[in-house]
GROMACS .gro file of C-alpha atoms in nm:
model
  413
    1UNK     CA    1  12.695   9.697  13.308
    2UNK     CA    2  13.065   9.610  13.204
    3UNK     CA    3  13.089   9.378  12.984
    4UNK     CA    4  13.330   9.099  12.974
    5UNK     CA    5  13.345   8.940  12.666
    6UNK     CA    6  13.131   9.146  12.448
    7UNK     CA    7  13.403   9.410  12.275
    8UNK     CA    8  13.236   9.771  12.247
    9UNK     CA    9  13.384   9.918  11.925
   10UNK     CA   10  13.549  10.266  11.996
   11UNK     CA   11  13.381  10.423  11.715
   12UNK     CA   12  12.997  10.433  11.617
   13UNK     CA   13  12.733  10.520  11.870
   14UNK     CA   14  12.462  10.350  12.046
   15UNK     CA   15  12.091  10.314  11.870
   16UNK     CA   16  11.869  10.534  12.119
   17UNK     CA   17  11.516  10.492  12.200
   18UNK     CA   18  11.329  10.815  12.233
   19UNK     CA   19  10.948  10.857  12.290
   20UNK     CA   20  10.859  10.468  12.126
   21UNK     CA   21  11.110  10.535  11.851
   22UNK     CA   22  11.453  10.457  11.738
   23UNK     CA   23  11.703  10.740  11.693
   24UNK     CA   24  11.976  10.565  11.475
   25UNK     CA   25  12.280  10.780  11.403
   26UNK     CA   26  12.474  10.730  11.095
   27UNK     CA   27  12.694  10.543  11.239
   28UNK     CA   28  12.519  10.270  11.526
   29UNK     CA   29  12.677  10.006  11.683
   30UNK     CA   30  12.501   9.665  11.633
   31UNK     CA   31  12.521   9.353  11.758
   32UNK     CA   32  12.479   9.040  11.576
   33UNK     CA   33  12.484   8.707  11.716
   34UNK     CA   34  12.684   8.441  11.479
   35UNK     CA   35  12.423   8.184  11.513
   36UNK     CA   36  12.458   7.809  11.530
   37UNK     CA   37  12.504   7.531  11.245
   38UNK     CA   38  12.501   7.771  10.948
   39UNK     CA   39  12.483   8.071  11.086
   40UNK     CA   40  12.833   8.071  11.040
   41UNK     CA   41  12.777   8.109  10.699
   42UNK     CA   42  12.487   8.322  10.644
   43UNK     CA   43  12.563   8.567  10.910
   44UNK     CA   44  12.896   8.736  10.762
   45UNK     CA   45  12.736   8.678  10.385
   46UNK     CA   46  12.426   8.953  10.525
   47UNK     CA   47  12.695   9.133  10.718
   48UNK     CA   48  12.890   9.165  10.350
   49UNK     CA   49  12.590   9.300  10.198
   50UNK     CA   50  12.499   9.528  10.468
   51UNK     CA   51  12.818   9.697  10.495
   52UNK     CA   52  12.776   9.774  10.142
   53UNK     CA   53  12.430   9.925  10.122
   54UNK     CA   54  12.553  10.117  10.439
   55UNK     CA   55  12.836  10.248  10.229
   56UNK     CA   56  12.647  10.346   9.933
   57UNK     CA   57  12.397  10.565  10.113
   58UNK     CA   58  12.663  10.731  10.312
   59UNK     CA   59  12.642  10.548  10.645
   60UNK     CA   60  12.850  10.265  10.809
   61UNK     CA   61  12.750  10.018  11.114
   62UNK     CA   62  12.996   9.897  11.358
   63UNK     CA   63  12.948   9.574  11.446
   64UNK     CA   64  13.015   9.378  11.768
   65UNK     CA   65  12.945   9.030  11.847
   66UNK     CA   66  12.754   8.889  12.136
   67UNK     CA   67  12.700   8.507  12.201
   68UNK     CA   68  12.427   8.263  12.229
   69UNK     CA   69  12.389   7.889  12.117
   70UNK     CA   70  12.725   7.687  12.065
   71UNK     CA   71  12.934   7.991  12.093
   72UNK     CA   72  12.797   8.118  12.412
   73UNK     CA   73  12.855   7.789  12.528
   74UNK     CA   74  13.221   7.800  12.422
   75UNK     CA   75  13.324   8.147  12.532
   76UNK     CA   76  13.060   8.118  12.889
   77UNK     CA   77  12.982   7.771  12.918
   78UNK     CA   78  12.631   7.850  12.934
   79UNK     CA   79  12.379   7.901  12.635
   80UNK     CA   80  12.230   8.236  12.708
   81UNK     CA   81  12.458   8.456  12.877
   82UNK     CA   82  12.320   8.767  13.106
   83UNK     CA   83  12.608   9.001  12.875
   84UNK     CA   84  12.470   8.909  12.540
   85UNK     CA   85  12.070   8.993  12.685
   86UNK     CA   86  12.227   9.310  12.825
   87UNK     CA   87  12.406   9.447  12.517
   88UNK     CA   88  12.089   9.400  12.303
   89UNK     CA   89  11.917   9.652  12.588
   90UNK     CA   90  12.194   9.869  12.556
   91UNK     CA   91  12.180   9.893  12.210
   92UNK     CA   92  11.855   9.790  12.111
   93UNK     CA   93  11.925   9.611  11.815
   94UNK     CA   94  12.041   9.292  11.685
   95UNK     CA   95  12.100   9.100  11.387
   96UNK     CA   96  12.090   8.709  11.503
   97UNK     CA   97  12.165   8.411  11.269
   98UNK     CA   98  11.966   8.083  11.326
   99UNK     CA   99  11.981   7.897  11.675
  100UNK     CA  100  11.905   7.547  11.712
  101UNK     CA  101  11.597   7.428  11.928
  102UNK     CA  102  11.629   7.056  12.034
  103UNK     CA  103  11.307   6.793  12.011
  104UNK     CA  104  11.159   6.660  12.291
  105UNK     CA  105  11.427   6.721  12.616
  106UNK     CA  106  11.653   6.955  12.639
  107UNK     CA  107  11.641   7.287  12.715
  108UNK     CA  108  11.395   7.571  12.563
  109UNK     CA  109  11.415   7.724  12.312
  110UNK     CA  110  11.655   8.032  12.271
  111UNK     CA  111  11.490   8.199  12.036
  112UNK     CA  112  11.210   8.179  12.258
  113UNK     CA  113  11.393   8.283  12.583
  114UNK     CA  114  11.543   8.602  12.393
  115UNK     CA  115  11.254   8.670  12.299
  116UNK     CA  116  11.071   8.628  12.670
  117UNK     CA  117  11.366   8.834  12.811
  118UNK     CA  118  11.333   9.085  12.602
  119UNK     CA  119  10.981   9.110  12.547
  120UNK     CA  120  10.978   9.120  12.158
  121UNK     CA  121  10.624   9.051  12.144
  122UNK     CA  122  10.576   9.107  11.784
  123UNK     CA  123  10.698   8.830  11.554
  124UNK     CA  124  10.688   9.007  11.226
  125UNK     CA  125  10.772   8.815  10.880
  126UNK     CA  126  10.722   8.954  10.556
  127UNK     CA  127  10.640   8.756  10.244
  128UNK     CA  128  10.674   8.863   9.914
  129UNK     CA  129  10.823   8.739   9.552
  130UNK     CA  130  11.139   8.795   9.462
  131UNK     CA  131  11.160   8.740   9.028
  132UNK     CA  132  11.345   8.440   8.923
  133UNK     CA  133  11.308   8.243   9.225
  134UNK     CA  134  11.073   7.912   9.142
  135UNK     CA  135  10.801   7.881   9.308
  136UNK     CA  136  10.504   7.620   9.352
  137UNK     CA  137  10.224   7.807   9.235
  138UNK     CA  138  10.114   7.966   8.930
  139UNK     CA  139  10.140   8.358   9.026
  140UNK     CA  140  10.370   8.412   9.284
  141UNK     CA  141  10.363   8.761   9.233
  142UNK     CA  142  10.061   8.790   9.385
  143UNK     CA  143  10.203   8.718   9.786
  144UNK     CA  144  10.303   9.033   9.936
  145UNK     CA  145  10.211   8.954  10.279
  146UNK     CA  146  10.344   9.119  10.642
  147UNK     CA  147  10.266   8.857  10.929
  148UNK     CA  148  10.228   8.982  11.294
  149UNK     CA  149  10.247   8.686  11.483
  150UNK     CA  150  10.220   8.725  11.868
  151UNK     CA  151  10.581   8.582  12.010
  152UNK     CA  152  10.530   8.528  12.402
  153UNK     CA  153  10.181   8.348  12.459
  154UNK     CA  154   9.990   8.104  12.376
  155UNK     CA  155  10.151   7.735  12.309
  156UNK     CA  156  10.503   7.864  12.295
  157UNK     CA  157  10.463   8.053  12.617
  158UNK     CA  158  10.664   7.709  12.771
  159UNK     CA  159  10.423   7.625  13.043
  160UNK     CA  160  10.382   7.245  13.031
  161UNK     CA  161  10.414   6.942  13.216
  162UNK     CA  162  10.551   6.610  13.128
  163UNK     CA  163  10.318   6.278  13.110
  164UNK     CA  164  10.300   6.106  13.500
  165UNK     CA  165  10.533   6.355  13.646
  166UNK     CA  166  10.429   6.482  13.991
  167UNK     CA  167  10.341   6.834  13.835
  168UNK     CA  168  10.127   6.681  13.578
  169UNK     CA  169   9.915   6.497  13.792
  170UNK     CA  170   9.845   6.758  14.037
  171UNK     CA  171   9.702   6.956  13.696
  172UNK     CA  172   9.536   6.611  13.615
  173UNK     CA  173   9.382   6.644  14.000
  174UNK     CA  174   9.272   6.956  13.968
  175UNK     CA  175   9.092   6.936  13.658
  176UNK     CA  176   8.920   6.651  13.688
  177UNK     CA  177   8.822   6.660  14.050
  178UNK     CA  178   8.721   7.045  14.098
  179UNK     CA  179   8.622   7.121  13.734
  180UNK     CA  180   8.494   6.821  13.604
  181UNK     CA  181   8.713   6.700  13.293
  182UNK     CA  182   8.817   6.416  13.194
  183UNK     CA  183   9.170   6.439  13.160
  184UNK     CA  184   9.369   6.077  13.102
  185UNK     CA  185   9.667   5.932  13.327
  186UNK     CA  186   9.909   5.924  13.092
  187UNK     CA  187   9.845   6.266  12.926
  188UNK     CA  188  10.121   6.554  12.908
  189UNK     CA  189   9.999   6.865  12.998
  190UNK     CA  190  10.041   7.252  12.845
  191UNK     CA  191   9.891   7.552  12.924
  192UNK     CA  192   9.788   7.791  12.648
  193UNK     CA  193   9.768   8.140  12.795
  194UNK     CA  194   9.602   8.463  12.566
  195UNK     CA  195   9.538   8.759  12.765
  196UNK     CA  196   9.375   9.134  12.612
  197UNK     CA  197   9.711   9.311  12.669
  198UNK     CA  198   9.925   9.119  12.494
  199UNK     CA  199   9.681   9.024  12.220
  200UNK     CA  200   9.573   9.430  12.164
  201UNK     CA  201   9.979   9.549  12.156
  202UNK     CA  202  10.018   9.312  11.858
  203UNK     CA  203   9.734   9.401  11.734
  204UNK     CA  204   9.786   9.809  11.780
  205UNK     CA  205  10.100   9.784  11.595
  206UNK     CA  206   9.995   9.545  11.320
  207UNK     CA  207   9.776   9.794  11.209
  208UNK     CA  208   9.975  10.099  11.317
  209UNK     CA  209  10.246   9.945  11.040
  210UNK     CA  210   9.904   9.938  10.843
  211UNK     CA  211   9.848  10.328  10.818
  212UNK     CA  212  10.230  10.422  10.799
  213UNK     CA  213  10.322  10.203  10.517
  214UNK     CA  214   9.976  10.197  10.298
  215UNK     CA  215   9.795   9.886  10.274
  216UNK     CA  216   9.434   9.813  10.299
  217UNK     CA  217   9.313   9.520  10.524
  218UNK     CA  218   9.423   9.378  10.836
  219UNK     CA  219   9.330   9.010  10.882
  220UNK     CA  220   9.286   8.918  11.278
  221UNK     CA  221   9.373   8.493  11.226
  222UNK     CA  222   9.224   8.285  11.481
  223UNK     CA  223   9.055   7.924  11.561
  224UNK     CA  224   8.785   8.102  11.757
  225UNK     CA  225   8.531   7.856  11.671
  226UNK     CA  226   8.695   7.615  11.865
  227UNK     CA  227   8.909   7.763  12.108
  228UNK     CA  228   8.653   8.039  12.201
  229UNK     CA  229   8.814   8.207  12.522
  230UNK     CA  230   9.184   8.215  12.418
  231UNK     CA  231   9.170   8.207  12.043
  232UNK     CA  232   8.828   8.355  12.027
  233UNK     CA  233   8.910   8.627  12.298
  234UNK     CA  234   9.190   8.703  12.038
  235UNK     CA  235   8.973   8.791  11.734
  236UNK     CA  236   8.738   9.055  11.974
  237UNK     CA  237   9.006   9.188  12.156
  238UNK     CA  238   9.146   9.294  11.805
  239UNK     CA  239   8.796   9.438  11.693
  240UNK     CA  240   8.766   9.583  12.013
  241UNK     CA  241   9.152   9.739  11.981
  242UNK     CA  242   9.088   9.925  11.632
  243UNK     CA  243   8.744  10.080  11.756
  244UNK     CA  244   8.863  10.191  12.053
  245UNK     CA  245   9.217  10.351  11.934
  246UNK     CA  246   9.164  10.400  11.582
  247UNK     CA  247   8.835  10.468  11.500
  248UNK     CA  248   8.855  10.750  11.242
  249UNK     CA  249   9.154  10.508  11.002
  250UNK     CA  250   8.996  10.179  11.044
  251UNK     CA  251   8.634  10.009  10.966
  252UNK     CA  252   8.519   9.615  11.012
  253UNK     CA  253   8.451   9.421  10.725
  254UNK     CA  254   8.100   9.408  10.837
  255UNK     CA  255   8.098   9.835  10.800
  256UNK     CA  256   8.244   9.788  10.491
  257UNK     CA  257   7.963   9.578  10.376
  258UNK     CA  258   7.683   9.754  10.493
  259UNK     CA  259   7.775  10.094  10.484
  260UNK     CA  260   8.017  10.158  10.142
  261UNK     CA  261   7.862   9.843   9.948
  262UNK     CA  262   8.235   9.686   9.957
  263UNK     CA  263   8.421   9.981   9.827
  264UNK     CA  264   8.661  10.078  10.122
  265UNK     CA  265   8.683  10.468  10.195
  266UNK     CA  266   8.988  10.625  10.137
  267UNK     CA  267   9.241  10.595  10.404
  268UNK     CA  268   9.027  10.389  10.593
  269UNK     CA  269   9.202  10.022  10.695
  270UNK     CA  270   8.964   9.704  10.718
  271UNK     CA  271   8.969   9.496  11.031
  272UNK     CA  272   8.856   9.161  10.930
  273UNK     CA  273   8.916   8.813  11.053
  274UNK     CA  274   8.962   8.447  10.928
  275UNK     CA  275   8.936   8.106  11.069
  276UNK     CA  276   9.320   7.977  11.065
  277UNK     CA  277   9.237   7.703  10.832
  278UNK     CA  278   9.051   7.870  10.641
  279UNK     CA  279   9.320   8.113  10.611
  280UNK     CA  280   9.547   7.835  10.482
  281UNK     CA  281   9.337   7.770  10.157
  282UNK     CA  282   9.286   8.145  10.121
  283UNK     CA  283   9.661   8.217  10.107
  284UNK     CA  284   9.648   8.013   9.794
  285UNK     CA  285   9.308   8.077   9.665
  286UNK     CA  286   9.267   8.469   9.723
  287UNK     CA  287   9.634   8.577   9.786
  288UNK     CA  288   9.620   8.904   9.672
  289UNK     CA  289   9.350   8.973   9.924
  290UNK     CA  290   9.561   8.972  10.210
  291UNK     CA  291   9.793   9.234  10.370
  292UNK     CA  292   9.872   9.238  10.697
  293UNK     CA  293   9.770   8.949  10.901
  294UNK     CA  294   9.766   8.922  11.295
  295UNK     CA  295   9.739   8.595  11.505
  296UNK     CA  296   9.822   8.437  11.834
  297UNK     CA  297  10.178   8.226  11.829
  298UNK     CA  298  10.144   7.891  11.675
  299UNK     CA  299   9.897   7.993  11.431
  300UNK     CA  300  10.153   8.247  11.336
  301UNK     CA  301  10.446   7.976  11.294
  302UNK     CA  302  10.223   7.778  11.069
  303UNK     CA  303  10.088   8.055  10.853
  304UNK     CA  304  10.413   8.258  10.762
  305UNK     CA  305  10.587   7.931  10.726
  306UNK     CA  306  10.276   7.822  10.421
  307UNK     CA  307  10.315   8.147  10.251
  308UNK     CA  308  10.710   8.173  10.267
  309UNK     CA  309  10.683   7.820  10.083
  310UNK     CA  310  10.470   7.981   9.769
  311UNK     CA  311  10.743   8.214   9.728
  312UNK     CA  312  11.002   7.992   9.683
  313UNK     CA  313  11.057   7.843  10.068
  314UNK     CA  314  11.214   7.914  10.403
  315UNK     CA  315  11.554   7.987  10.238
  316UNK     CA  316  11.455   8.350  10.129
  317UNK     CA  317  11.218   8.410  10.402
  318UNK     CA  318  11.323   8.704  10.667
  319UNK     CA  319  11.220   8.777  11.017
  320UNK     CA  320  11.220   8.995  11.291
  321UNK     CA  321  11.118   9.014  11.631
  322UNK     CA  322  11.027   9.366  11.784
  323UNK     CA  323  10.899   9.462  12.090
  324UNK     CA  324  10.762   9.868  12.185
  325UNK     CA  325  11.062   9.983  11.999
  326UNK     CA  326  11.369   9.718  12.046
  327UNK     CA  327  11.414   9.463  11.785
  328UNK     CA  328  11.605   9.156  11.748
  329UNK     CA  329  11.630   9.071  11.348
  330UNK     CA  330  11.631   8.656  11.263
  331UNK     CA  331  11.562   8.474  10.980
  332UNK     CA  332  11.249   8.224  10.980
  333UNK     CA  333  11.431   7.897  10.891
  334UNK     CA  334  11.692   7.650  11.101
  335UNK     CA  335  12.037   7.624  11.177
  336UNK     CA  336  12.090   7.290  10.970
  337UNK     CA  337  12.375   7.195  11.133
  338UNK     CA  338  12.484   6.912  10.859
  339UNK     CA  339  12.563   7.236  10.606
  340UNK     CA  340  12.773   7.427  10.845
  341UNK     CA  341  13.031   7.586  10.742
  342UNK     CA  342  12.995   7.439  10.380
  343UNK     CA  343  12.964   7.785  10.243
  344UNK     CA  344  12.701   7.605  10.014
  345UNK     CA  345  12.318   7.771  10.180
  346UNK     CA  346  12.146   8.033  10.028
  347UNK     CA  347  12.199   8.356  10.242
  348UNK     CA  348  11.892   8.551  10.110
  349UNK     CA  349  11.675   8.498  10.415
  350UNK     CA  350  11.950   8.635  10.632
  351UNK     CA  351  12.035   8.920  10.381
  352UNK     CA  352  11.662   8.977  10.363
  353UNK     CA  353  11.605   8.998  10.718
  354UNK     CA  354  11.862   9.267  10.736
  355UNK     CA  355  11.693   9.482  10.496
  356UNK     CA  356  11.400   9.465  10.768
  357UNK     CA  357  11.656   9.596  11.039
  358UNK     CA  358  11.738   9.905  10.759
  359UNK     CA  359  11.341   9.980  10.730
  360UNK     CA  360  11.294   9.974  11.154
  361UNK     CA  361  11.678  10.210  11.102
  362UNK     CA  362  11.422  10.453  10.860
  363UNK     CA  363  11.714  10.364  10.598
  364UNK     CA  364  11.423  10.344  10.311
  365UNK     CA  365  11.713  10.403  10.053
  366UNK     CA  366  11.996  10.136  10.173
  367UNK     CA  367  11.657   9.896  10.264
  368UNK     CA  368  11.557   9.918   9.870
  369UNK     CA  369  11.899   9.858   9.768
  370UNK     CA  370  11.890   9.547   9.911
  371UNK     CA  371  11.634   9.402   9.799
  372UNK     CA  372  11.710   9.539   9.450
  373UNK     CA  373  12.013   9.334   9.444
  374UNK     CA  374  11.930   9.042   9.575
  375UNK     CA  375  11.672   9.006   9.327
  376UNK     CA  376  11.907   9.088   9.044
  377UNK     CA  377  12.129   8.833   9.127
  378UNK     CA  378  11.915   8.582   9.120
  379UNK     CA  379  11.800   8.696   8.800
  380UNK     CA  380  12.137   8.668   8.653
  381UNK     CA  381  12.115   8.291   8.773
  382UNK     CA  382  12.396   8.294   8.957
  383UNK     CA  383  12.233   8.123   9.291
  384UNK     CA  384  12.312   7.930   9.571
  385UNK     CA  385  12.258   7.538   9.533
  386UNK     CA  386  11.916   7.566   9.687
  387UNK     CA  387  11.776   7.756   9.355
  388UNK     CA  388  12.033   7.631   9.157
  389UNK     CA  389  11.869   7.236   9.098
  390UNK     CA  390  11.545   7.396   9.002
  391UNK     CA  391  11.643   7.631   8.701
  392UNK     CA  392  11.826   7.529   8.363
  393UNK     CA  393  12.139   7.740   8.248
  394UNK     CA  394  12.229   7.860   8.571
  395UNK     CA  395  12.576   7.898   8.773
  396UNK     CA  396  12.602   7.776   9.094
  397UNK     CA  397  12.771   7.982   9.366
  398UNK     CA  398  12.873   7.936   9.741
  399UNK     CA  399  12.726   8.169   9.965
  400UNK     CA  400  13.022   8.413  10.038
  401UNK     CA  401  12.973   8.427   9.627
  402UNK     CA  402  12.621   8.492   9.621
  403UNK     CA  403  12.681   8.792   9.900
  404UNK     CA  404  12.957   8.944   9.707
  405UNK     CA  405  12.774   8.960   9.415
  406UNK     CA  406  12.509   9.130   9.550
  407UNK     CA  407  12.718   9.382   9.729
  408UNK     CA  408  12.870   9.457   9.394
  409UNK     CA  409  12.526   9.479   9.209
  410UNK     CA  410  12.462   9.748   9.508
  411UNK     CA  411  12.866   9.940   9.470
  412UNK     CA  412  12.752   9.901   9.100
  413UNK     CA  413  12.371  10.063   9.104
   0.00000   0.00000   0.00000
């Protein structure tokens, strides 16, 4: 495809995708979308920071913009544009600041579509502490969390009906005439869709990420004792998935039980499972029980959303969402629109989220750099307003601030 607003840089090469992985060169080409509201902020503060860890480990990315939200509809006049869906399959990679999803009417949402379009199935946030950031809870140390959260069924798979429209009441028909519910007039109407494959190719590489990066337990998070063929079908479809394609690195918390009195064999994972509730005491109670967790979509929202808030909130919480091998790279919180272009938000999450494009790049080194400097420079106290109000003898910096002083803590290491 030629593209007509998207500018290919002459130098740098294209990300590959080879056999279910990513070949990166030194030098890849990668698109980033701005973002809306402050993702004109954020977006060139991670950029700063990635450039630098880039630099220091010998490599350099090329960047080239593509367009969704406000922008698109400035440069296309349309939201989504086919160009900017088609460079990200080109290249298969993306860095993406924060779109903004209307309530109620409007249209969907784009993170939502991009993620539809390009079948990113796998939602993955991870949660862990960074030192000096305050947190709610007594030992935040304790969270080190990756959350697999399916990202194109269930709730947010967008099939629903508004209340007393003609499409709602021919679901309302059907259901209540030939299966015999008792659905009322004036009721809206969504349909919540889990099927095996998509539920055991989240699953698969949940706990492939499992085995390849070291930790113990995979937790399969569900409301199967309610919703018993979607939610329900979830938690055995995951059993099911580990026996069947991993049998020799991966026991149930049952086996572990009855056959190794609770002491789990050496390179062996645990499959386990909680009720979703549940799961939302336990992240407080038993923290440092808890690895990786899977779960269906909304659970998934809720979940990563509870933990990011015990390490110090949304603001410092990265995201990604991958699919067999491309990957589009987001932070978990909003666009808030009323800070835009304040330079005032805390680019962390976005800075964070980056480091989890370096780690899918294999750039260990540059990935640890990162990290090691945001943390830091939030250690120094010299933080963004956000973190700023809830510490004494601080220094409050903008956010271009905050990014350059991490990419000197990295020029510096």
């Amino acid at each position: 495809m030629e593209f007509d607003r998207v500018e290919i840089p002459e130098e740098g090469e294209r990300v590959e995708a080879e056999d279910g992985e990513l070949v990166v060169p030194e030098e890849p080409i990668v698109p980033y979308i701005t973002g809306d509201g402050i993702g004109q902020d954020v977006t060139p503060a991670a950029q700063r920071v990635l450039d630098a860890a880039a630099d220091e480990t010998g490599r350099e990315i090329h960047w080239t913009e593509v367009y969704a939200g406000d922008r698109a509809e400035e440069e296309y006049d349309e939201l989504l544009p086919d160009e900017t869906l088609e460079a990200i399959r080109q290249f298969n990679v993306a860095l993406k600041g924060p779109l903004t999803t209307p309530v109620g009417a409007g249209f969907r949402s784009l993170n939502v579509a991009i993620r539809k379009n390009l079948d990113l199935y796998a939602n993955i946030r991870p949660v862990y502490y960074l030192q000096g950031v305050p947190s709610p809870v007594n030992s935040p140390e304790d969270m080190d969390m990756i959350v697999f959260r399916e990202a194109t069924e269930d709730v947010y798979s967008g099939i629903e009906y508004e209340a007393e429209s003609d499409d709602a009441e021919k679901i309302r028909g059907f259901l209540n005439e030939e299966m015999g519910e008792d659905v009322p007039d004036d009721a809206g109407i969504g349909v919540k869709p889990i099927s095996e494959r998509k539920t055991k190719r989240l699953v698969r590489k949940a706990i492939r990420y499992a085995i390849d990066r070291g930790r113990e337990t995979v937790t399969l998070v569900h409301k199967g004792n309610i919703m018993k063929y979607t939610e329900g079908a979830f938690r055995d479809w995951g059993y099911e998935l580990a026996e069947e394609e991993f049998p020799e690195r991966t026991i149930s918390e049952d086996e572990l039980w009855e056959e190794y009195d609770g002491e789990r064999p050496e390179g062996k994972v645990v499959i386990k499972d909680r009720i979703a509730d549940n799961m939302l005491q336990q992240l407080l109670t038993r923290t440092d029980e808890y690895g990786v967790l899977a779960m269906p979509n909304l659970n998934g929202d809720y979940l990563s959303d509870a933990a990011a808030g015990q390490v110090g909130g949304l603001g410092i919480a990265p995201g990604s969402n991958i699919g067999d091998v491309r990957g589009v790279f987001e932070p978990v919180h909003g666009s808030a629109p009323k800070y835009a272009g304040q330079d005032k938000v805390n680019p962390t999450a976005m800075i964070l989220t980056g480091r989890i494009m370096f780690e899918e790049f294999g750039w260990f080194d540059a990935a640890e750099h990162v990290k090691d400097a945001v943390e830091a420079t939030i250690q120094d106290r010299t933080v963004t307003y956000d973190i700023h109000r809830q510490i004494e003898g601080g220094e409050k910096v903008s956010t271009s601030t905050f990014a350059e002083l991490v990419a000197e803590k990295i020029r510096s290491a």
